[in-house]
Tab-separated table of C-alpha atoms and ligand atoms in Angstrom:
chain	number	residue	atom	x	y	z
A	934	LEU	CA	118.572	94.696	140.350
A	935	ALA	CA	115.144	93.099	140.166
A	936	LEU	CA	114.005	95.442	143.170
A	937	ALA	CA	115.596	98.433	141.329
A	938	ALA	CA	113.767	97.318	137.959
A	939	THR	CA	110.401	97.217	139.839
A	940	ALA	CA	110.878	100.560	141.718
A	941	CYS	CA	111.716	102.692	138.634
A	942	GLY	CA	109.368	100.724	136.239
A	943	SER	CA	110.452	99.289	133.054
A	944	ASP	CA	112.193	102.121	131.414
A	945	ASP	CA	112.222	101.780	127.624
A	946	GLU	CA	112.944	103.451	124.475
A	947	SER	CA	109.506	105.116	124.167
A	948	GLY	CA	109.910	106.401	127.691
A	949	GLY	CA	106.731	104.111	128.621
A	950	SER	CA	107.526	103.621	132.222
A	951	LYS	CA	105.394	103.169	135.307
A	952	SER	CA	107.507	104.581	137.958
A	953	SER	CA	104.722	106.042	139.813
A	954	GLY	CA	102.315	103.593	138.604
A	955	GLU	CA	101.530	106.108	136.002
A	956	LEU	CA	101.563	105.159	132.551
A	957	SER	CA	103.631	107.102	129.884
A	958	GLY	CA	105.300	107.103	126.519
A	959	THR	CA	103.607	106.487	123.016
A	960	VAL	CA	101.014	103.980	122.011
A	961	THR	CA	100.781	103.659	118.152
A	962	TRP	CA	97.344	102.396	117.085
A	963	TRP	CA	96.523	101.089	113.635
A	964	ASP	CA	92.767	101.443	113.112
A	965	THR	CA	91.019	99.900	110.186
A	966	SER	CA	87.567	101.560	110.530
A	967	SER	CA	85.868	103.297	107.771
A	968	VAL	CA	87.268	106.948	107.192
A	969	GLY	CA	84.491	109.714	107.178
A	970	SER	CA	82.309	107.885	109.479
A	971	GLU	CA	83.672	105.285	111.974
A	972	ASP	CA	87.142	106.845	112.266
A	973	LYS	CA	85.816	110.133	114.050
A	974	VAL	CA	84.233	108.318	116.832
A	975	PHE	CA	87.291	105.905	117.375
A	976	LYS	CA	89.728	108.851	117.172
A	977	LYS	CA	87.568	110.789	119.829
A	978	LEU	CA	87.742	107.612	122.148
A	979	ALA	CA	91.514	107.300	121.855
A	980	GLU	CA	91.729	110.953	122.940
A	981	GLY	CA	89.466	110.094	125.833
A	982	PHE	CA	92.272	107.719	126.807
A	983	GLU	CA	94.800	110.210	126.715
A	984	LYS	CA	92.739	112.592	128.889
A	985	LYS	CA	92.813	109.617	131.385
A	986	HIS	CA	96.603	109.189	130.960
A	987	PRO	CA	97.983	112.551	130.317
A	988	LYS	CA	101.691	111.039	129.861
A	989	VAL	CA	100.517	108.736	127.219
A	990	ASP	CA	100.546	109.895	123.704
A	991	VAL	CA	98.173	107.703	121.237
A	992	LYS	CA	99.443	107.987	117.777
A	993	TYR	CA	96.348	107.266	115.717
A	994	VAL	CA	96.852	105.742	112.303
A	995	ASN	CA	93.950	104.684	110.023
A	996	VAL	CA	95.148	101.931	107.711
A	997	PRO	CA	92.606	100.637	105.101
A	998	PHE	CA	90.808	97.285	105.903
A	999	GLY	CA	92.314	95.797	102.720
A	1000	GLU	CA	95.850	96.654	103.330
A	1001	ALA	CA	96.141	96.210	107.096
A	1002	GLN	CA	96.612	92.698	107.479
A	1003	ASN	CA	99.637	92.175	105.298
A	1004	LYS	CA	101.077	95.701	106.366
A	1005	PHE	CA	101.159	94.454	109.790
A	1006	LYS	CA	102.639	90.944	108.861
A	1007	ASN	CA	105.313	92.595	106.834
A	1008	ALA	CA	106.100	95.140	109.711
A	1009	ALA	CA	106.100	92.620	112.352
A	1010	GLN	CA	108.262	90.092	110.404
A	1011	ALA	CA	110.731	92.701	109.772
A	1012	GLY	CA	110.604	93.974	113.456
A	1013	ASP	CA	110.248	97.470	112.026
A	1014	GLY	CA	107.308	99.872	111.905
A	1015	ALA	CA	104.570	97.603	113.577
A	1016	PRO	CA	102.079	99.439	115.760
A	1017	ASP	CA	101.797	98.729	119.388
A	1018	VAL	CA	98.019	97.975	119.049
A	1019	ILE	CA	96.263	96.752	115.976
A	1020	ARG	CA	92.532	96.568	115.145
A	1021	SER	CA	92.618	92.770	114.208
A	1022	GLU	CA	89.794	91.449	112.030
A	1023	VAL	CA	88.425	88.356	113.586
A	1024	ALA	CA	90.076	86.088	110.894
A	1025	TRP	CA	93.387	87.909	111.142
A	1026	THR	CA	93.666	87.179	114.935
A	1027	PRO	CA	94.561	83.478	114.636
A	1028	ASP	CA	96.826	84.188	111.706
A	1029	PHE	CA	98.971	86.848	113.732
A	1030	ALA	CA	98.677	84.752	116.760
A	1031	ASN	CA	100.097	81.584	114.970
A	1032	LEU	CA	102.965	83.676	113.584
A	1033	GLY	CA	103.890	84.870	117.158
A	1034	TYR	CA	103.253	88.586	116.305
A	1035	LEU	CA	100.782	89.214	119.197
A	1036	ALA	CA	101.386	89.474	122.966
A	1037	PRO	CA	99.399	87.058	125.140
A	1038	LEU	CA	96.975	88.988	127.113
A	1039	ASP	CA	96.064	86.589	130.002
A	1040	GLY	CA	96.820	88.127	133.286
A	1041	THR	CA	97.470	91.571	131.914
A	1042	ALA	CA	95.379	94.777	132.422
A	1043	ALA	CA	94.104	94.373	128.875
A	1044	LEU	CA	91.485	91.650	130.073
A	1045	LYS	CA	88.841	92.972	132.453
A	1046	ASP	CA	85.472	91.249	133.183
A	1047	GLN	CA	86.231	88.554	130.747
A	1048	ASP	CA	82.806	86.819	131.567
A	1049	ASP	CA	81.102	90.157	130.237
A	1050	PHE	CA	82.044	89.272	126.524
A	1051	LEU	CA	79.589	87.288	124.217
A	1052	LYS	CA	81.180	83.993	123.695
A	1053	GLN	CA	80.963	83.867	120.017
A	1054	ALA	CA	83.090	87.218	120.167
A	1055	VAL	CA	85.670	85.626	122.510
A	1056	ALA	CA	86.208	82.540	120.334
A	1057	SER	CA	88.336	84.262	117.534
A	1058	THR	CA	90.579	85.984	120.193
A	1059	LYS	CA	91.704	82.437	121.664
A	1060	TYR	CA	94.443	80.575	120.076
A	1061	GLU	CA	96.055	77.325	121.644
A	1062	ASP	CA	94.464	78.104	124.959
A	1063	LYS	CA	95.800	81.707	125.164
A	1064	THR	CA	94.094	85.084	124.741
A	1065	TYR	CA	95.610	87.167	122.035
A	1066	ALA	CA	93.154	89.879	121.623
A	1067	VAL	CA	90.110	91.663	123.040
A	1068	PRO	CA	86.893	91.836	121.132
A	1069	GLN	CA	85.908	95.508	120.033
A	1070	VAL	CA	82.766	94.960	117.683
A	1071	ILE	CA	80.928	91.844	116.502
A	1072	ASP	CA	78.725	92.046	113.338
A	1073	SER	CA	76.689	89.786	111.032
A	1074	MET	CA	74.585	90.664	107.985
A	1075	GLY	CA	70.792	91.546	107.113
A	1076	ILE	CA	68.716	92.934	104.362
A	1077	PHE	CA	68.801	96.630	104.355
A	1078	TYR	CA	65.673	97.828	102.566
A	1079	ASN	CA	64.233	101.337	101.623
A	1080	LYS	CA	60.750	101.516	103.287
A	1081	LYS	CA	59.364	104.174	100.990
A	1082	MET	CA	60.095	102.050	97.871
A	1083	PHE	CA	58.667	98.975	99.518
A	1084	LYS	CA	55.499	101.001	99.992
A	1085	GLU	CA	55.456	102.331	96.561
A	1086	ALA	CA	55.501	98.795	95.272
A	1087	GLY	CA	53.130	97.560	97.955
A	1088	VAL	CA	55.638	94.674	99.054
A	1089	GLU	CA	56.799	93.344	102.281
A	1090	VAL	CA	60.304	92.083	103.508
A	1091	PRO	CA	61.193	88.951	101.702
A	1092	ALA	CA	61.573	85.830	103.916
A	1093	ASN	CA	63.223	83.413	101.364
A	1094	LEU	CA	64.682	83.397	97.663
A	1095	ASP	CA	61.155	82.993	96.254
A	1096	ASP	CA	59.761	86.080	98.020
A	1097	LEU	CA	62.952	87.853	97.113
A	1098	LYS	CA	62.208	87.207	93.219
A	1099	THR	CA	58.658	88.284	93.688
A	1100	VAL	CA	59.239	91.496	95.595
A	1101	ALA	CA	62.048	92.477	93.217
A	1102	LYS	CA	59.715	91.908	90.077
A	1103	LYS	CA	56.980	93.907	91.806
A	1104	ILE	CA	59.460	96.832	92.567
A	1105	LYS	CA	60.856	96.771	88.928
A	1106	ASP	CA	57.249	96.638	87.688
A	1107	LYS	CA	55.989	99.658	89.813
A	1108	THR	CA	59.123	101.615	89.977
A	1109	GLY	CA	61.488	100.474	87.285
A	1110	LYS	CA	64.241	100.056	89.766
A	1111	THR	CA	66.138	96.890	90.583
A	1112	GLY	CA	65.204	95.186	93.780
A	1113	LEU	CA	68.545	94.096	95.340
A	1114	TYR	CA	72.206	95.214	94.942
A	1115	LEU	CA	74.252	91.970	95.521
A	1116	ARG	CA	77.918	92.704	95.976
A	1117	GLY	CA	80.041	90.709	93.498
A	1118	ASP	CA	83.619	91.465	94.440
A	1119	ASP	CA	83.454	90.458	98.104
A	1120	PRO	CA	82.597	86.707	98.822
A	1121	TYR	CA	81.538	87.715	102.354
A	1122	TYR	CA	78.249	88.683	100.655
A	1123	PHE	CA	77.797	85.260	99.287
A	1124	LEU	CA	77.926	83.460	102.756
A	1125	SER	CA	74.369	83.993	103.637
A	1126	PHE	CA	73.167	82.289	100.368
A	1127	LEU	CA	75.779	79.462	100.977
A	1128	TYR	CA	74.564	78.830	104.451
A	1129	GLY	CA	70.907	79.146	102.990
A	1130	GLU	CA	71.407	75.976	100.913
A	1131	GLY	CA	72.766	74.309	103.920
A	1132	GLY	CA	76.431	74.666	102.671
A	1133	ASP	CA	79.808	76.145	104.159
A	1134	MET	CA	83.235	76.789	103.057
A	1135	VAL	CA	84.649	74.063	105.106
A	1136	ASP	CA	83.823	71.866	108.143
A	1137	ALA	CA	86.595	72.430	110.652
A	1138	GLY	CA	85.254	69.690	113.023
A	1139	SER	CA	85.756	66.970	110.487
A	1140	LYS	CA	88.699	68.792	108.693
A	1141	SER	CA	86.919	68.554	105.528
A	1142	VAL	CA	86.274	70.893	102.479
A	1143	THR	CA	82.592	71.453	101.913
A	1144	ILE	CA	82.327	74.276	99.283
A	1145	ASP	CA	82.377	71.712	96.655
A	1146	LYS	CA	79.557	69.576	97.803
A	1147	PRO	CA	76.116	69.734	96.272
A	1148	GLU	CA	75.039	72.399	98.620
A	1149	GLY	CA	77.774	74.584	97.331
A	1150	VAL	CA	76.822	74.134	93.765
A	1151	LYS	CA	73.332	75.018	94.667
A	1152	ALA	CA	74.319	78.316	96.258
A	1153	PHE	CA	76.374	79.421	93.164
A	1154	LYS	CA	73.251	78.543	91.197
A	1155	ALA	CA	71.016	80.478	93.420
A	1156	VAL	CA	72.934	83.765	93.306
A	1157	LYS	CA	73.670	83.440	89.521
A	1158	GLU	CA	69.929	83.095	89.110
A	1159	LEU	CA	69.325	86.369	91.109
A	1160	VAL	CA	71.534	88.212	88.545
A	1161	ASP	CA	70.312	86.428	85.549
A	1162	ASP	CA	66.713	87.099	86.152
A	1163	GLY	CA	66.953	90.632	86.939
A	1164	THR	CA	66.347	90.145	90.753
A	1165	ALA	CA	69.832	91.600	91.638
A	1166	LYS	CA	72.380	93.778	90.079
A	1167	THR	CA	76.094	93.447	90.755
A	1168	ASP	CA	79.533	94.460	89.740
A	1169	ALA	CA	82.849	92.687	89.445
A	1170	SER	CA	84.863	95.434	90.945
A	1171	ASP	CA	84.164	98.642	93.058
A	1172	GLY	CA	81.423	96.611	94.766
A	1173	TRP	CA	81.416	98.591	97.970
A	1174	GLU	CA	81.225	102.022	96.385
A	1175	ASN	CA	78.575	100.791	93.789
A	1176	MET	CA	76.652	99.104	96.338
A	1177	MET	CA	76.362	102.180	98.814
A	1178	GLN	CA	75.720	104.622	95.987
A	1179	ALA	CA	72.876	102.510	94.668
A	1180	PHE	CA	71.197	102.008	97.915
A	1181	LYS	CA	71.684	105.578	99.245
A	1182	ASN	CA	70.504	106.994	96.073
A	1183	GLY	CA	67.382	104.917	95.849
A	1184	ASP	CA	68.624	103.164	92.514
A	1185	VAL	CA	67.823	99.804	94.398
A	1186	ALA	CA	65.428	98.937	97.112
A	1187	MET	CA	67.708	96.466	99.091
A	1188	MET	CA	71.161	95.493	99.733
A	1189	ILE	CA	72.598	92.773	102.086
A	1190	ASN	CA	75.164	94.457	104.443
A	1191	GLY	CA	76.123	94.735	108.067
A	1192	PRO	CA	75.970	97.415	111.036
A	1193	TRP	CA	79.305	98.835	109.571
A	1194	ALA	CA	77.513	100.140	106.761
A	1195	VAL	CA	74.623	102.027	108.485
A	1196	ALA	CA	76.708	105.350	109.380
A	1197	ASP	CA	77.613	105.790	105.645
A	1198	THR	CA	73.961	104.676	104.608
A	1199	LEU	CA	72.448	107.315	106.671
A	1200	THR	CA	74.098	110.079	104.752
A	1201	GLY	CA	72.420	108.854	101.663
A	1202	SER	CA	69.709	111.260	100.029
A	1203	GLU	CA	67.039	108.354	100.677
A	1204	PHE	CA	67.893	108.230	104.338
A	1205	THR	CA	67.763	111.838	105.630
A	1206	ASP	CA	64.757	110.390	107.455
A	1207	LYS	CA	66.745	107.622	109.039
A	1208	ASP	CA	63.439	105.847	109.622
A	1209	ASN	CA	63.272	105.174	106.010
A	1210	LEU	CA	65.966	102.606	106.587
A	1211	GLY	CA	64.715	99.014	107.460
A	1212	VAL	CA	66.658	96.010	108.352
A	1213	ALA	CA	65.470	92.391	108.383
A	1214	PRO	CA	67.020	88.766	108.485
A	1215	VAL	CA	68.809	87.666	105.302
A	1216	PRO	CA	66.450	85.669	103.116
A	1217	ALA	CA	66.366	81.846	103.923
A	1218	GLY	CA	67.540	79.460	100.926
A	1219	SER	CA	65.897	76.205	100.068
A	1220	ALA	CA	67.523	74.534	103.118
A	1221	ALA	CA	68.193	76.832	105.968
A	1222	GLN	CA	68.659	80.631	106.915
A	1223	GLY	CA	71.777	82.112	108.342
A	1224	ALA	CA	74.246	84.922	108.407
A	1225	PRO	CA	78.032	85.059	108.772
A	1226	GLN	CA	79.838	86.218	111.731
A	1227	GLY	CA	82.483	89.057	111.504
A	1228	GLY	CA	83.795	91.677	113.558
A	1229	HIS	CA	87.053	93.233	114.955
A	1230	ASN	CA	89.378	92.589	117.969
A	1231	LEU	CA	92.140	94.803	119.490
A	1232	ALA	CA	95.524	92.988	119.731
A	1233	VAL	CA	98.965	94.171	121.038
A	1234	TYR	CA	102.039	93.597	119.064
A	1235	ALA	CA	104.329	91.136	120.703
A	1236	GLY	CA	107.245	93.394	119.984
A	1237	SER	CA	105.688	96.555	121.532
A	1238	LYS	CA	108.138	98.562	123.693
A	1239	ASN	CA	105.225	99.937	125.731
A	1240	LEU	CA	103.201	96.907	126.575
A	1241	ASP	CA	101.756	98.301	129.842
A	1242	ALA	CA	100.316	101.293	128.121
A	1243	SER	CA	99.061	99.157	125.273
A	1244	TYR	CA	97.314	96.806	127.566
A	1245	ALA	CA	95.529	99.736	129.351
A	1246	PHE	CA	94.669	101.274	125.945
A	1247	VAL	CA	92.989	98.013	124.716
A	1248	GLU	CA	91.123	97.725	127.992
A	1249	TYR	CA	89.901	101.239	127.665
A	1250	MET	CA	88.816	100.962	123.962
A	1251	THR	CA	86.887	97.828	124.643
A	1252	SER	CA	85.345	98.850	127.935
A	1253	VAL	CA	81.509	99.030	128.292
A	1254	ASP	CA	81.558	102.861	128.064
A	1255	SER	CA	83.686	102.907	124.814
A	1256	GLN	CA	81.067	100.159	123.268
A	1257	ALA	CA	78.166	102.190	124.333
A	1258	THR	CA	79.636	105.310	122.532
A	1259	ALA	CA	80.333	103.250	119.350
A	1260	ALA	CA	76.701	101.713	119.557
A	1261	GLY	CA	75.149	105.085	120.132
A	1262	GLU	CA	77.057	106.939	117.545
A	1263	LEU	CA	77.749	104.300	114.891
A	1264	ASN	CA	75.199	101.465	115.606
A	1265	LEU	CA	77.959	99.306	116.085
A	1266	LEU	CA	77.355	95.959	118.001
A	1267	PRO	CA	79.014	95.784	121.467
A	1268	THR	CA	80.851	92.508	122.426
A	1269	ARG	CA	80.248	92.988	126.215
A	1270	THR	CA	76.813	91.754	127.434
A	1271	SER	CA	76.580	94.542	129.851
A	1272	ALA	CA	76.888	97.369	127.047
A	1273	TYR	CA	73.652	96.239	125.558
A	1274	ALA	CA	71.933	97.573	128.701
A	1275	LYS	CA	73.466	101.086	128.230
A	1276	LYS	CA	70.953	103.671	126.924
A	1277	GLU	CA	73.140	104.161	123.790
A	1278	ALA	CA	72.587	100.611	122.715
A	1279	VAL	CA	68.991	100.427	124.054
A	1280	ASN	CA	68.001	103.436	121.825
A	1281	SER	CA	69.531	101.984	118.707
A	1282	GLU	CA	67.091	100.095	116.527
A	1283	ILE	CA	69.945	98.714	114.458
A	1284	VAL	CA	71.608	97.268	117.587
A	1285	GLY	CA	68.358	96.055	118.838
A	1286	PHE	CA	67.851	94.085	115.331
A	1287	PHE	CA	71.263	92.763	115.044
A	1288	LYS	CA	71.800	91.403	118.592
A	1289	PRO	CA	69.733	88.179	118.120
A	1290	VAL	CA	71.174	88.051	114.627
A	1291	VAL	CA	74.950	88.078	115.862
A	1292	GLU	CA	73.856	85.259	118.658
A	1293	THR	CA	72.641	83.071	115.961
A	1294	ALA	CA	75.303	83.850	113.308
A	1295	VAL	CA	76.936	80.956	111.791
A	1296	GLU	CA	80.300	80.229	113.516
A	1297	ARG	CA	83.455	80.350	111.411
A	1298	PRO	CA	86.551	78.240	112.033
A	1299	TRP	CA	88.992	80.547	113.795
A	1300	ILE	CA	92.138	78.852	112.375
A	1301	PRO	CA	95.124	80.667	110.814
A	1302	GLU	CA	93.980	79.852	107.335
A	1303	GLY	CA	90.569	80.951	107.857
A	1304	GLY	CA	90.961	84.322	106.323
A	1305	SER	CA	92.896	83.015	103.229
A	1306	LEU	CA	89.717	81.042	102.225
A	1307	PHE	CA	88.115	84.240	100.884
A	1308	GLU	CA	90.491	85.099	97.976
A	1309	PRO	CA	89.947	81.924	95.888
A	1310	LEU	CA	86.249	82.052	96.727
A	1311	ARG	CA	86.179	85.666	95.550
A	1312	VAL	CA	87.642	84.591	92.050
A	1313	GLU	CA	85.053	82.018	91.425
A	1314	TYR	CA	82.166	83.831	92.904
A	1315	THR	CA	82.752	86.935	90.879
A	1316	LYS	CA	83.060	84.709	87.535
A	1317	VAL	CA	79.718	82.802	88.394
A	1318	LEU	CA	78.035	86.254	88.791
A	1319	THR	CA	79.570	87.669	85.687
A	1320	GLY	CA	78.793	84.409	83.638
A	1321	GLN	CA	82.430	83.489	83.050
A	1322	THR	CA	82.110	80.160	84.653
A	1323	THR	CA	79.444	77.632	85.723
A	1324	PRO	CA	78.394	76.824	89.410
A	1325	GLU	CA	79.634	73.509	89.123
A	1326	LYS	CA	83.135	74.535	87.825
A	1327	ALA	CA	83.198	77.301	90.561
A	1328	ALA	CA	82.609	74.949	93.233
A	1329	LYS	CA	85.288	72.478	92.070
A	1330	ALA	CA	87.753	75.229	91.511
A	1331	THR	CA	87.320	76.641	94.917
A	1332	GLY	CA	87.425	73.207	96.605
A	1333	ASP	CA	90.675	72.257	94.913
A	1334	ALA	CA	92.126	75.586	95.977
A	1335	TYR	CA	91.062	74.953	99.596
A	1336	ARG	CA	92.729	71.674	99.699
A	1337	LYS	CA	95.922	73.347	98.532
A	1338	LEU	CA	95.694	75.699	101.452
A	1339	LEU	CA	94.532	73.176	104.077
A	1340	LYS	CA	97.190	70.385	103.770
A	1341	ASP	CA	95.673	66.905	104.820
A	1342	TRP	CA	92.116	68.146	104.867
A	1343	LYS	CA	89.494	65.936	103.155
B	2375	LIG	C1	89.836	88.822	101.055
B	2375	LIG	C2	89.979	89.123	102.624
B	2375	LIG	O1	89.300	87.814	102.975
B	2375	LIG	C3	89.256	87.732	104.596
B	2375	LIG	O2	88.497	88.825	104.911
B	2375	LIG	C4	87.078	88.500	105.282
B	2375	LIG	C5	86.839	88.606	106.679
B	2375	LIG	O3	87.639	87.431	107.317
B	2375	LIG	C6	85.308	88.422	106.902
B	2375	LIG	O4	85.093	88.483	108.227
B	2375	LIG	C7	84.611	89.538	106.233
B	2375	LIG	O5	84.937	90.847	106.826
B	2375	LIG	C8	83.888	91.659	107.034
B	2375	LIG	C9	84.228	92.207	108.451
B	2375	LIG	O6	84.173	91.156	109.449
B	2375	LIG	C10	82.926	93.236	108.797
B	2375	LIG	O7	83.242	93.967	110.018
B	2375	LIG	C11	83.082	94.358	107.793
B	2375	LIG	O8	84.412	94.932	107.771
B	2375	LIG	C12	84.337	96.422	107.629
B	2375	LIG	C13	84.731	96.902	109.036
B	2375	LIG	O9	83.620	96.685	110.016
B	2375	LIG	C14	84.689	98.584	108.877
B	2375	LIG	O10	85.169	98.977	110.112
B	2375	LIG	C15	85.741	98.855	107.919
B	2375	LIG	O11	87.049	98.370	108.447
B	2375	LIG	O12	85.571	98.258	106.560
B	2375	LIG	C16	85.478	96.740	106.711
B	2375	LIG	C17	85.144	96.155	105.253
B	2375	LIG	O13	84.008	96.921	104.853
B	2375	LIG	O14	82.989	93.713	106.410
B	2375	LIG	C18	83.852	92.839	106.071
B	2375	LIG	C19	83.483	92.174	104.658
B	2375	LIG	O15	83.866	93.206	103.782
B	2375	LIG	O16	84.886	89.473	104.778
B	2375	LIG	C20	86.206	89.540	104.552
B	2375	LIG	C21	86.220	89.543	103.099
B	2375	LIG	O17	86.045	90.717	102.528
B	2375	LIG	C22	90.508	87.842	105.202
B	2375	LIG	O18	90.333	87.816	106.391
B	2375	LIG	C23	91.324	89.224	104.571
B	2375	LIG	O19	90.807	90.374	105.125
B	2375	LIG	C24	91.338	89.129	103.102
B	2375	LIG	N1	91.894	90.262	102.639
B	2375	LIG	C25	93.415	90.254	102.734
B	2375	LIG	C26	93.686	90.182	101.272
B	2375	LIG	C27	95.189	90.133	100.836
B	2375	LIG	C28	95.641	90.182	99.464
B	2375	LIG	O20	95.020	89.100	98.947
B	2375	LIG	C29	95.832	91.601	101.390
B	2375	LIG	O21	97.024	91.644	101.168
B	2375	LIG	C30	95.423	91.664	102.949
B	2375	LIG	O22	96.009	92.814	103.449
B	2375	LIG	C31	93.977	91.607	103.181
B	2375	LIG	O23	93.560	91.616	104.476
């Protein structure tokens, strides 16, 4: 029987069989990339896989970033409707792995040349000594600035918060515009300020909550001041759209953002000449300078009926050539060291800037609860920026919420 099974391949409902070693059947892929910019490139790459494996049909499904995590968990839990492959954000991966929703990839065709991956990118794909995903993109954050507006105001890139205030003041005096757009409805945009004051959300090593330490209070004070003194403008909702419009239209001279924003930014009226876009390290705080690590992995659903084609698809989409294409067309950062030597990456000024930034980005704890730390922080962060709570109360409330999420943490 075993021989027969091997000879005729693992026939299954979706027809994914490997009788002649040829892959077949369907692979449904949930991609969370931005519609209108990133999705086009990833869709095209998926079509390249189909050309290479004519008997495989890739069903490309774009699921919005804010919905995909819970949508996948619900479908996987129900055993109905989960995709074969999901673009799993770095914090979702340990969460899904812990729930048993991802196929371990060690020893499968999904993993090729593992030593070629950046170690920071690999970290979020490991859970309890197994590999549950393959890194697709890694990212961090920097200051995006409008060179023309800087020239008009006669200012340089700010290295720290004091410079940021001075630069913003000069821009306001000279052009009437606000210096910085600080996104207020997504606490990921707060992290570089938290790190700048020597703080962090938690310390996984000592299993302690640190957001409510003095450094956390100082960080909340720092961002509140930026808004109160007119250095930055912010919104309590629709932050992404408002930030992108303000920066693309030249209503603000700076925003803090990451490589995933570049393709959309370059469609802005201010950046028809793409050389007008400058990127620089996030400003240092009173104690340190650091940007967060983000990114996305590709993972295979444990209940997939077409594992072989799914493994091959993941390998293809995270290959050097696929990563070089994403670098060239979208300025996204590869997770393979070898991809940085490809001409598409070498020719991207954005990739060149962000490479050392991601290499020194502040590591996050890749624990199942890691992603759920953002919601309680978002509530308090937004309230601080809109004057609805004080830095002290925000830090305390966030810390209390974290200790409810992280049982037995100090
Ligand atoms: C609240 C969320 O907190 C965390 O997310 C952190 C995240 O961990 C951080 O790393 C950071 O992510 C970076 C990201 O690394 C960076 O690449 C970029 O991503 C680009 C793409 O590049 C671009 O292609 C496109 O996709 O667009 C992407 C987004 O622009 O920017 C991201 C930052 O935006 O910041 C996230 C927080 O935002 C949780 O993980 C949850 O996500 C949680 N949301 C849940 C909430 C549930 C209901 O409560 C709801 O039911 C659930 O469905 C929701 O999932």
